[in-house]
């Protein structure tokens, strides 16, 4: 509601970025909508991750948040995304 637009509008992700005070490449946006959350975040320049239990996708998928965070770093499978 705060942004006045819905995902995947770029303005939504712009407001998120401003509030987090991070660079785009430092942000991992996790969501349950492939189009609105994951593709929207990727198109804006963030890392998009699909919360899709037992899913298959060309995008990184997770069953739980804990599975992608190890020692403060973000991983998808064996690939380190963000330190």
Short mmCIF file of N, CA and C in Angstrom, two decimals:
data_model
loop_
_atom_site.label_atom_id
_atom_site.label_comp_id
_atom_site.label_asym_id
_atom_site.label_seq_id
_atom_site.Cartn_x
_atom_site.Cartn_y
_atom_site.Cartn_z
N UNK A 1 0.81 -1.20 0.00
CA UNK A 1 0.00 0.00 0.00
C UNK A 1 0.85 1.26 0.00
N UNK A 2 1.95 1.20 0.69
CA UNK A 2 2.81 2.38 0.85
C UNK A 2 3.34 2.90 -0.48
N UNK A 3 3.58 1.99 -1.43
CA UNK A 3 4.15 2.40 -2.71
C UNK A 3 3.11 2.95 -3.67
N UNK A 4 1.85 2.58 -3.46
CA UNK A 4 0.80 3.02 -4.37
C UNK A 4 0.72 2.18 -5.64
N UNK A 5 1.57 1.19 -5.76
CA UNK A 5 1.56 0.29 -6.92
C UNK A 5 1.74 -1.14 -6.43
N UNK A 6 1.44 -2.08 -7.31
CA UNK A 6 1.63 -3.49 -6.97
C UNK A 6 2.83 -4.04 -7.70
N UNK A 7 3.38 -5.11 -7.15
CA UNK A 7 4.45 -5.83 -7.85
C UNK A 7 3.85 -6.38 -9.14
N UNK A 8 4.52 -6.40 -10.21
CA UNK A 8 5.96 -6.21 -10.42
C UNK A 8 6.35 -4.81 -10.88
N UNK A 9 5.58 -3.80 -10.53
CA UNK A 9 5.91 -2.43 -10.94
C UNK A 9 7.28 -2.03 -10.39
N UNK A 10 8.08 -1.40 -11.22
CA UNK A 10 9.44 -1.01 -10.83
C UNK A 10 9.43 -0.10 -9.60
N UNK A 11 8.42 0.75 -9.47
CA UNK A 11 8.36 1.68 -8.34
C UNK A 11 8.30 0.92 -7.01
N UNK A 12 7.62 -0.21 -6.98
CA UNK A 12 7.56 -1.03 -5.77
C UNK A 12 8.97 -1.42 -5.33
N UNK A 13 9.77 -1.94 -6.26
CA UNK A 13 11.13 -2.39 -5.95
C UNK A 13 12.05 -1.21 -5.66
N UNK A 14 11.78 -0.08 -6.28
CA UNK A 14 12.56 1.14 -6.01
C UNK A 14 12.37 1.57 -4.55
N UNK A 15 11.13 1.57 -4.07
CA UNK A 15 10.86 1.95 -2.68
C UNK A 15 11.51 0.95 -1.72
N UNK A 16 11.42 -0.33 -2.03
CA UNK A 16 12.08 -1.35 -1.19
C UNK A 16 13.58 -1.08 -1.09
N UNK A 17 14.19 -0.79 -2.21
CA UNK A 17 15.63 -0.54 -2.26
C UNK A 17 15.99 0.70 -1.42
N UNK A 18 15.22 1.75 -1.56
CA UNK A 18 15.48 2.98 -0.79
C UNK A 18 15.36 2.71 0.71
N UNK A 19 14.35 1.96 1.12
CA UNK A 19 14.14 1.70 2.54
C UNK A 19 15.24 0.81 3.12
N UNK A 20 15.76 -0.12 2.33
CA UNK A 20 16.81 -1.02 2.82
C UNK A 20 18.18 -0.37 2.80
N UNK A 21 18.31 0.71 2.03
CA UNK A 21 19.60 1.40 1.91
C UNK A 21 20.71 0.43 1.49
N UNK A 22 20.39 -0.39 0.50
CA UNK A 22 21.35 -1.36 -0.05
C UNK A 22 21.48 -1.15 -1.55
N UNK A 23 22.55 -1.69 -2.09
CA UNK A 23 22.70 -1.72 -3.54
C UNK A 23 21.86 -2.88 -4.08
N UNK A 24 21.38 -2.74 -5.30
CA UNK A 24 20.53 -3.78 -5.89
C UNK A 24 21.17 -5.16 -5.84
N UNK A 25 22.46 -5.24 -6.13
CA UNK A 25 23.13 -6.54 -6.18
C UNK A 25 23.27 -7.18 -4.80
N UNK A 26 22.95 -6.44 -3.74
CA UNK A 26 23.01 -6.98 -2.38
C UNK A 26 21.65 -7.50 -1.90
N UNK A 27 20.62 -7.31 -2.70
CA UNK A 27 19.26 -7.64 -2.26
C UNK A 27 18.81 -8.97 -2.85
N UNK A 28 18.32 -9.84 -1.99
CA UNK A 28 17.68 -11.08 -2.41
C UNK A 28 16.21 -10.94 -2.06
N UNK A 29 15.35 -10.93 -3.08
CA UNK A 29 13.92 -10.78 -2.89
C UNK A 29 13.30 -12.16 -3.00
N UNK A 30 12.74 -12.66 -1.91
CA UNK A 30 12.12 -13.98 -1.87
C UNK A 30 10.62 -13.82 -1.88
N UNK A 31 9.96 -14.51 -2.79
CA UNK A 31 8.51 -14.40 -2.86
C UNK A 31 7.87 -15.66 -3.41
N UNK A 32 6.56 -15.76 -3.24
CA UNK A 32 5.85 -16.96 -3.69
C UNK A 32 5.19 -16.80 -5.05
N UNK A 33 5.29 -15.64 -5.65
CA UNK A 33 4.76 -15.43 -7.00
C UNK A 33 5.93 -15.32 -7.98
N UNK A 34 5.97 -16.26 -8.91
CA UNK A 34 7.07 -16.24 -9.89
C UNK A 34 7.07 -14.95 -10.69
N UNK A 35 5.92 -14.55 -11.20
CA UNK A 35 5.85 -13.35 -12.04
C UNK A 35 6.02 -12.07 -11.24
N UNK A 36 5.26 -11.91 -10.18
CA UNK A 36 5.27 -10.64 -9.44
C UNK A 36 6.53 -10.47 -8.59
N UNK A 37 6.93 -11.51 -7.90
CA UNK A 37 8.05 -11.39 -6.96
C UNK A 37 9.40 -11.65 -7.63
N UNK A 38 9.55 -12.83 -8.21
CA UNK A 38 10.85 -13.25 -8.71
C UNK A 38 11.23 -12.54 -10.00
N UNK A 39 10.37 -12.62 -11.00
CA UNK A 39 10.68 -11.97 -12.27
C UNK A 39 10.73 -10.45 -12.11
N UNK A 40 9.83 -9.90 -11.30
CA UNK A 40 9.84 -8.46 -11.05
C UNK A 40 11.14 -8.00 -10.42
N UNK A 41 11.59 -8.74 -9.40
CA UNK A 41 12.85 -8.39 -8.73
C UNK A 41 14.03 -8.52 -9.69
N UNK A 42 14.06 -9.59 -10.45
CA UNK A 42 15.17 -9.79 -11.40
C UNK A 42 15.20 -8.70 -12.46
N UNK A 43 14.03 -8.33 -12.96
CA UNK A 43 13.98 -7.27 -13.98
C UNK A 43 14.45 -5.94 -13.41
N UNK A 44 14.27 -5.73 -12.12
CA UNK A 44 14.71 -4.48 -11.49
C UNK A 44 16.20 -4.52 -11.14
N UNK A 45 16.81 -5.70 -11.12
CA UNK A 45 18.24 -5.81 -10.85
C UNK A 45 18.59 -6.50 -9.55
N UNK A 46 17.57 -6.98 -8.83
CA UNK A 46 17.80 -7.72 -7.59
C UNK A 46 17.99 -9.21 -7.90
N UNK A 47 18.37 -9.97 -6.89
CA UNK A 47 18.34 -11.43 -6.99
C UNK A 47 16.92 -11.85 -6.63
N UNK A 48 16.28 -12.62 -7.46
CA UNK A 48 14.94 -13.11 -7.17
C UNK A 48 14.98 -14.59 -6.84
N UNK A 49 14.30 -14.98 -5.78
CA UNK A 49 14.23 -16.38 -5.37
C UNK A 49 12.77 -16.73 -5.15
N UNK A 50 12.38 -17.85 -5.70
CA UNK A 50 11.00 -18.30 -5.64
C UNK A 50 10.81 -19.22 -4.45
N UNK A 51 9.92 -18.85 -3.52
CA UNK A 51 9.52 -19.76 -2.46
C UNK A 51 8.47 -20.66 -3.07
N UNK A 52 8.89 -21.86 -3.41
CA UNK A 52 8.04 -22.79 -4.15
C UNK A 52 8.41 -24.20 -3.69
N UNK A 53 7.83 -24.63 -2.56
CA UNK A 53 8.20 -25.94 -2.03
C UNK A 53 8.06 -27.04 -3.08
N UNK A 54 9.12 -27.81 -3.20
CA UNK A 54 9.18 -28.95 -4.13
C UNK A 54 9.05 -28.53 -5.58
N UNK A 55 9.36 -27.28 -5.87
CA UNK A 55 9.19 -26.77 -7.23
C UNK A 55 10.41 -26.99 -8.11
N UNK A 56 10.19 -26.96 -9.39
CA UNK A 56 11.23 -27.01 -10.40
C UNK A 56 11.13 -25.71 -11.19
N UNK A 57 12.26 -25.07 -11.43
CA UNK A 57 12.22 -23.78 -12.11
C UNK A 57 13.59 -23.43 -12.67
N UNK A 58 13.61 -22.52 -13.62
CA UNK A 58 14.87 -21.96 -14.10
C UNK A 58 15.40 -20.94 -13.10
N UNK A 59 14.57 -20.52 -12.15
CA UNK A 59 14.96 -19.58 -11.11
C UNK A 59 15.34 -20.36 -9.85
N UNK A 60 16.19 -19.79 -9.01
CA UNK A 60 16.47 -20.46 -7.73
C UNK A 60 15.16 -20.66 -6.95
N UNK A 61 14.96 -21.84 -6.40
CA UNK A 61 13.77 -22.15 -5.59
C UNK A 61 14.22 -22.58 -4.21
N UNK A 62 13.40 -22.26 -3.21
CA UNK A 62 13.67 -22.72 -1.85
C UNK A 62 12.41 -23.29 -1.25
N UNK A 63 12.58 -24.23 -0.30
CA UNK A 63 11.48 -24.77 0.49
C UNK A 63 11.33 -24.00 1.80
N UNK A 64 12.44 -23.42 2.26
CA UNK A 64 12.42 -22.65 3.50
C UNK A 64 13.55 -21.62 3.44
N UNK A 65 13.38 -20.55 4.19
CA UNK A 65 14.40 -19.51 4.23
C UNK A 65 15.71 -20.06 4.77
N UNK A 66 15.62 -20.92 5.78
CA UNK A 66 16.81 -21.45 6.42
C UNK A 66 17.72 -22.20 5.45
N UNK A 67 17.13 -22.79 4.42
CA UNK A 67 17.96 -23.59 3.51
C UNK A 67 18.90 -22.74 2.66
N UNK A 68 18.65 -21.44 2.54
CA UNK A 68 19.52 -20.62 1.70
C UNK A 68 20.46 -19.72 2.50
N UNK A 69 20.33 -19.70 3.81
CA UNK A 69 21.21 -18.85 4.63
C UNK A 69 22.14 -19.74 5.45
N UNK A 70 23.43 -19.57 5.23
CA UNK A 70 24.44 -20.31 5.98
C UNK A 70 25.50 -19.34 6.44
N UNK A 71 25.67 -19.21 7.74
CA UNK A 71 26.71 -18.36 8.30
C UNK A 71 26.61 -16.92 7.79
N UNK A 72 25.40 -16.41 7.60
CA UNK A 72 25.22 -15.03 7.17
C UNK A 72 25.37 -14.81 5.69
N UNK A 73 25.69 -15.86 4.93
CA UNK A 73 25.81 -15.76 3.48
C UNK A 73 24.58 -16.38 2.83
N UNK A 74 24.29 -15.99 1.61
CA UNK A 74 23.14 -16.52 0.88
C UNK A 74 23.63 -17.51 -0.17
N UNK A 75 23.09 -18.71 -0.13
CA UNK A 75 23.45 -19.78 -1.06
C UNK A 75 22.19 -20.31 -1.74
N UNK A 76 22.37 -20.78 -2.96
CA UNK A 76 21.32 -21.55 -3.64
C UNK A 76 22.00 -22.80 -4.13
N UNK A 77 21.65 -23.93 -3.52
CA UNK A 77 22.42 -25.15 -3.76
C UNK A 77 23.81 -24.94 -3.22
N UNK A 78 24.81 -25.15 -4.03
CA UNK A 78 26.20 -24.95 -3.63
C UNK A 78 26.74 -23.60 -4.08
N UNK A 79 25.93 -22.79 -4.74
CA UNK A 79 26.39 -21.51 -5.29
C UNK A 79 26.23 -20.38 -4.30
N UNK A 80 27.32 -19.72 -3.96
CA UNK A 80 27.30 -18.55 -3.09
C UNK A 80 26.80 -17.37 -3.92
N UNK A 81 25.72 -16.75 -3.47
CA UNK A 81 25.14 -15.61 -4.19
C UNK A 81 25.61 -14.30 -3.55
N UNK A 82 25.49 -14.19 -2.22
CA UNK A 82 25.86 -12.97 -1.52
C UNK A 82 26.63 -13.33 -0.26
N UNK A 83 27.78 -12.66 -0.05
CA UNK A 83 28.56 -12.87 1.17
C UNK A 83 28.14 -11.87 2.22
#
